[in-house]
Amino acid sequence: KQEVTQIPAALSVPEGENLVLNCSFTDSAIYNLQWFRQDPGKGLTSLLLIQSSQREQTSGRLNASLDKSSGRSTLYIAASQPGDSATYLCAVVNAGGTSYGKLTFGQGTILTVHP
Amino acid sequence: AAGVIQSPRHLIKEKRETATLKCYPIPRHDTVYWYQQGPGQDPQFLISFYEKMQSDKGSIPDRFSAQQFSDYHSELNMSSLELGDSALYFCASSTGTPGYGYTFGSGTRLTVV
């Protein structure tokens, strides 16, 4: 059964810092990995999608890497801003077994960026 | 660009009542997924449909049922509501090929009182 773990559970940083969020998964049989942002009580906004054959994706100040063989992904946020404050969720699309095609989420990292 | 539309945005029901949540996927997306997110929890998979047929089932209570209609919209029906059903319910759609990722709707917040 696929399990996704995110570290740290919460992170508080001053504005302007570069930061890294970590995600690990137990089953490397994945189609892709998505990073989502969720504001309190709101929906999920897709930030980056990395296919299993890719190593990284970039969008603006965000960069996500994927090491499928070791079951790890990182989300790098450059020059953090207070508006980046949210919960960041990592999710994998499973490629095999009974979880085929389903998203398995991590518990999320709650990010707070102080002005 | 068109997104995944969910209605209603908020719903308050009493225990033992019935609720119906609706999801309208992105045009040309043929697969719909339903997820439940409890307070402080990560989203949990409930059920999915591909081309109007149920394709997979997760931790969905027997009190819940869902279907996908000919126009690809989906409805999640929840009966005999319990306090523990209070959660955010998300719908996501995709093209049916898992490699293209998911697009989520804004969710329906269900509160059972």
Short mmCIF file of C-alpha atoms in Angstrom, two decimals:
data_model
loop_
_atom_site.label_atom_id
_atom_site.label_comp_id
_atom_site.label_asym_id
_atom_site.label_seq_id
_atom_site.Cartn_x
_atom_site.Cartn_y
_atom_site.Cartn_z
CA LYS A 1 0.00 0.00 0.00
CA GLN A 2 1.38 3.38 -1.00
CA GLU A 3 2.23 5.73 1.84
CA VAL A 4 3.27 9.34 1.41
CA THR A 5 5.07 11.26 4.13
CA GLN A 6 5.83 14.95 4.24
CA ILE A 7 8.46 16.62 6.37
CA PRO A 8 8.32 18.99 8.13
CA ALA A 9 4.71 19.04 9.30
CA ALA A 10 4.95 22.79 9.84
CA LEU A 11 7.45 25.46 8.91
CA SER A 12 7.65 29.11 9.91
CA VAL A 13 10.15 31.37 8.13
CA PRO A 14 10.78 35.11 7.67
CA GLU A 15 9.98 36.67 4.36
CA GLY A 16 12.68 36.34 1.72
CA GLU A 17 14.05 32.97 2.81
CA ASN A 18 14.51 30.07 0.44
CA LEU A 19 12.96 26.88 1.73
CA VAL A 20 12.59 23.19 0.94
CA LEU A 21 9.61 20.94 1.58
CA ASN A 22 10.17 17.20 1.53
CA CYS A 23 7.96 14.35 0.36
CA SER A 24 8.69 10.63 0.39
CA PHE A 25 6.67 7.69 -0.90
CA THR A 26 7.02 3.98 -0.29
CA ASP A 27 6.07 2.51 -3.67
CA SER A 28 8.08 3.76 -6.64
CA ALA A 29 5.48 2.48 -9.12
CA ILE A 30 3.97 5.89 -9.84
CA TYR A 31 2.75 7.69 -12.93
CA ASN A 32 3.52 11.10 -11.61
CA LEU A 33 3.73 13.30 -8.55
CA GLN A 34 1.83 16.53 -7.98
CA TRP A 35 2.39 19.32 -5.53
CA PHE A 36 -0.73 21.17 -4.42
CA ARG A 37 -1.35 24.28 -2.41
CA GLN A 38 -4.34 24.55 -0.10
CA ASP A 39 -5.42 27.70 1.69
CA PRO A 40 -7.47 27.21 4.88
CA GLY A 41 -10.89 25.79 4.08
CA LYS A 42 -10.28 26.13 0.36
CA GLY A 43 -9.72 23.83 -2.57
CA LEU A 44 -6.55 22.28 -3.93
CA THR A 45 -4.53 24.28 -6.43
CA SER A 46 -2.07 22.28 -8.52
CA LEU A 47 1.38 23.84 -8.43
CA LEU A 48 3.59 21.40 -10.31
CA LEU A 49 3.18 18.02 -11.97
CA ILE A 50 6.24 15.83 -12.48
CA GLN A 51 5.96 12.77 -14.68
CA SER A 52 7.72 9.62 -13.48
CA SER A 53 10.27 9.97 -16.28
CA GLN A 54 11.14 13.55 -15.34
CA ARG A 55 13.60 14.82 -12.76
CA GLU A 56 12.21 18.27 -12.09
CA GLN A 57 9.69 20.93 -13.01
CA THR A 58 9.84 24.68 -12.51
CA SER A 59 7.20 27.35 -12.31
CA GLY A 60 8.22 30.85 -11.28
CA ARG A 61 9.76 30.72 -7.81
CA LEU A 62 8.85 27.05 -7.43
CA ASN A 63 11.00 24.10 -8.36
CA ALA A 64 10.06 20.49 -7.73
CA SER A 65 12.41 17.55 -8.09
CA LEU A 66 11.67 13.85 -8.25
CA ASP A 67 13.92 10.91 -7.47
CA LYS A 68 11.60 8.05 -8.26
CA SER A 69 14.04 5.27 -7.41
CA SER A 70 14.56 6.55 -3.89
CA GLY A 71 10.93 7.59 -3.48
CA ARG A 72 11.58 11.25 -2.80
CA SER A 73 10.51 14.65 -4.03
CA THR A 74 11.33 18.15 -2.87
CA LEU A 75 9.55 21.43 -3.44
CA TYR A 76 11.89 24.41 -3.40
CA ILE A 77 10.40 27.85 -2.87
CA ALA A 78 12.70 30.76 -3.59
CA ALA A 79 12.43 34.18 -1.97
CA SER A 80 9.39 33.28 0.11
CA GLN A 81 6.58 35.81 0.54
CA PRO A 82 3.74 36.10 3.09
CA GLY A 83 1.35 35.16 0.31
CA ASP A 84 3.03 31.76 0.12
CA SER A 85 1.56 30.89 3.52
CA ALA A 86 -0.62 27.82 3.01
CA THR A 87 -0.60 24.05 3.36
CA TYR A 88 1.44 22.28 0.71
CA LEU A 89 0.38 18.77 -0.20
CA CYS A 90 2.34 16.20 -2.11
CA ALA A 91 0.43 13.45 -3.92
CA VAL A 92 1.41 10.54 -6.14
CA VAL A 93 -0.63 8.82 -8.81
CA ASN A 94 -0.14 5.11 -8.29
CA ALA A 95 0.75 2.98 -11.27
CA GLY A 96 0.27 -0.46 -9.87
CA GLY A 97 -1.64 -2.77 -7.61
CA THR A 98 -5.02 -2.02 -6.15
CA SER A 99 -4.27 1.69 -5.99
CA TYR A 100 -3.89 2.09 -9.75
CA GLY A 101 -4.72 5.59 -10.95
CA LYS A 102 -5.55 6.93 -7.52
CA LEU A 103 -3.93 9.88 -5.82
CA THR A 104 -2.33 9.18 -2.47
CA PHE A 105 -1.71 12.31 -0.45
CA GLY A 106 0.80 13.18 2.21
CA GLN A 107 -0.36 14.90 5.37
CA GLY A 108 0.92 18.24 4.16
CA THR A 109 3.33 20.89 5.35
CA ILE A 110 1.83 24.02 6.91
CA LEU A 111 3.96 26.95 5.80
CA THR A 112 3.87 30.34 7.47
CA VAL A 113 5.93 33.18 6.03
CA HIS A 114 6.29 36.18 8.35
CA PRO A 115 6.53 39.72 6.93
CA ALA B 1 -9.95 28.11 -18.83
CA ALA B 2 -12.85 26.03 -17.55
CA GLY B 3 -12.26 24.36 -14.22
CA VAL B 4 -13.94 21.67 -12.19
CA ILE B 5 -17.19 23.06 -10.80
CA GLN B 6 -18.68 21.80 -7.56
CA SER B 7 -21.99 22.71 -6.02
CA PRO B 8 -23.04 23.70 -3.53
CA ARG B 9 -20.01 25.38 -1.95
CA HIS B 10 -21.43 25.02 1.53
CA LEU B 11 -24.09 22.72 2.92
CA ILE B 12 -25.51 22.37 6.40
CA LYS B 13 -27.57 19.30 7.19
CA GLU B 14 -28.94 17.69 10.29
CA LYS B 15 -28.11 14.17 11.42
CA ARG B 16 -29.93 11.46 9.51
CA GLU B 17 -30.70 13.80 6.61
CA THR B 18 -29.62 13.27 3.02
CA ALA B 19 -27.22 15.39 0.97
CA THR B 20 -26.39 15.48 -2.72
CA LEU B 21 -23.13 16.97 -3.97
CA LYS B 22 -22.57 17.74 -7.63
CA CYS B 23 -19.44 17.87 -9.73
CA TYR B 24 -19.00 19.14 -13.27
CA PRO B 25 -15.63 18.08 -14.71
CA ILE B 26 -13.48 19.95 -17.17
CA PRO B 27 -14.86 19.53 -20.71
CA ARG B 28 -13.48 16.41 -22.40
CA HIS B 29 -12.36 14.95 -19.09
CA ASP B 30 -13.93 11.51 -18.83
CA THR B 31 -12.83 10.53 -15.34
CA VAL B 32 -14.14 11.88 -12.06
CA TYR B 33 -12.81 11.23 -8.58
CA TRP B 34 -14.34 12.05 -5.21
CA TYR B 35 -12.23 12.75 -2.13
CA GLN B 36 -13.16 13.49 1.46
CA GLN B 37 -10.98 15.71 3.63
CA GLY B 38 -11.73 15.80 7.33
CA PRO B 39 -10.48 18.62 9.58
CA GLY B 40 -6.71 18.60 9.68
CA GLN B 41 -6.57 15.49 7.49
CA ASP B 42 -5.25 14.80 4.02
CA PRO B 43 -7.81 14.00 1.31
CA GLN B 44 -9.01 10.41 1.26
CA PHE B 45 -10.19 8.71 -1.92
CA LEU B 46 -13.87 7.75 -1.98
CA ILE B 47 -14.82 6.63 -5.48
CA SER B 48 -14.06 7.21 -9.15
CA PHE B 49 -15.82 6.93 -12.49
CA TYR B 50 -14.50 6.46 -15.99
CA GLU B 51 -16.80 6.86 -18.97
CA LYS B 52 -19.86 6.75 -16.69
CA MET B 53 -18.86 3.46 -15.08
CA GLN B 54 -17.52 3.08 -11.57
CA SER B 55 -13.82 2.45 -11.95
CA ASP B 56 -12.62 2.22 -8.37
CA LYS B 57 -13.88 2.41 -4.84
CA GLY B 58 -12.06 3.53 -1.73
CA SER B 59 -13.14 4.11 1.82
CA ILE B 60 -16.68 5.10 0.96
CA PRO B 61 -19.39 4.22 3.50
CA ASP B 62 -22.32 2.11 2.35
CA ARG B 63 -24.54 5.10 3.16
CA PHE B 64 -22.92 6.96 0.28
CA SER B 65 -23.50 6.32 -3.40
CA ALA B 66 -22.39 8.09 -6.54
CA GLN B 67 -22.85 8.03 -10.25
CA GLN B 68 -21.62 9.69 -13.39
CA PHE B 69 -24.18 10.85 -15.92
CA SER B 70 -24.21 10.96 -19.71
CA ASP B 71 -22.88 14.55 -19.69
CA TYR B 72 -20.01 13.33 -17.44
CA HIS B 73 -21.12 15.27 -14.41
CA SER B 74 -21.17 13.27 -11.21
CA GLU B 75 -23.26 13.31 -8.06
CA LEU B 76 -22.36 12.02 -4.61
CA ASN B 77 -25.41 11.05 -2.57
CA MET B 78 -25.02 10.78 1.17
CA SER B 79 -27.80 9.39 3.33
CA SER B 80 -28.33 8.96 7.08
CA LEU B 81 -25.77 11.68 7.68
CA GLU B 82 -23.63 11.46 10.79
CA LEU B 83 -21.65 14.14 12.60
CA GLY B 84 -18.45 12.48 11.40
CA ASP B 85 -19.43 13.10 7.78
CA SER B 86 -18.66 16.79 8.27
CA ALA B 87 -15.77 17.45 5.91
CA LEU B 88 -14.64 19.05 2.69
CA TYR B 89 -15.64 16.96 -0.30
CA PHE B 90 -13.53 17.40 -3.38
CA CYS B 91 -14.15 16.33 -6.90
CA ALA B 92 -11.29 15.99 -9.36
CA SER B 93 -11.28 15.23 -13.05
CA SER B 94 -8.76 13.91 -15.52
CA THR B 95 -8.63 12.60 -19.04
CA GLY B 96 -8.64 9.02 -17.85
CA THR B 97 -4.93 8.70 -18.43
CA PRO B 98 -3.36 9.01 -14.99
CA GLY B 99 -0.23 10.56 -16.40
CA TYR B 100 -1.88 13.89 -17.13
CA GLY B 101 -2.59 14.72 -13.53
CA TYR B 102 -5.71 15.85 -11.77
CA THR B 103 -7.61 19.11 -11.55
CA PHE B 104 -9.57 19.65 -8.39
CA GLY B 105 -12.72 21.65 -7.79
CA SER B 106 -13.02 24.12 -4.93
CA GLY B 107 -14.87 21.59 -2.83
CA THR B 108 -18.14 21.41 -0.94
CA ARG B 109 -17.98 22.00 2.78
CA LEU B 110 -20.55 19.79 4.45
CA THR B 111 -21.45 20.46 8.04
CA VAL B 112 -23.68 17.98 9.83
CA VAL B 113 -25.32 19.31 12.99
#
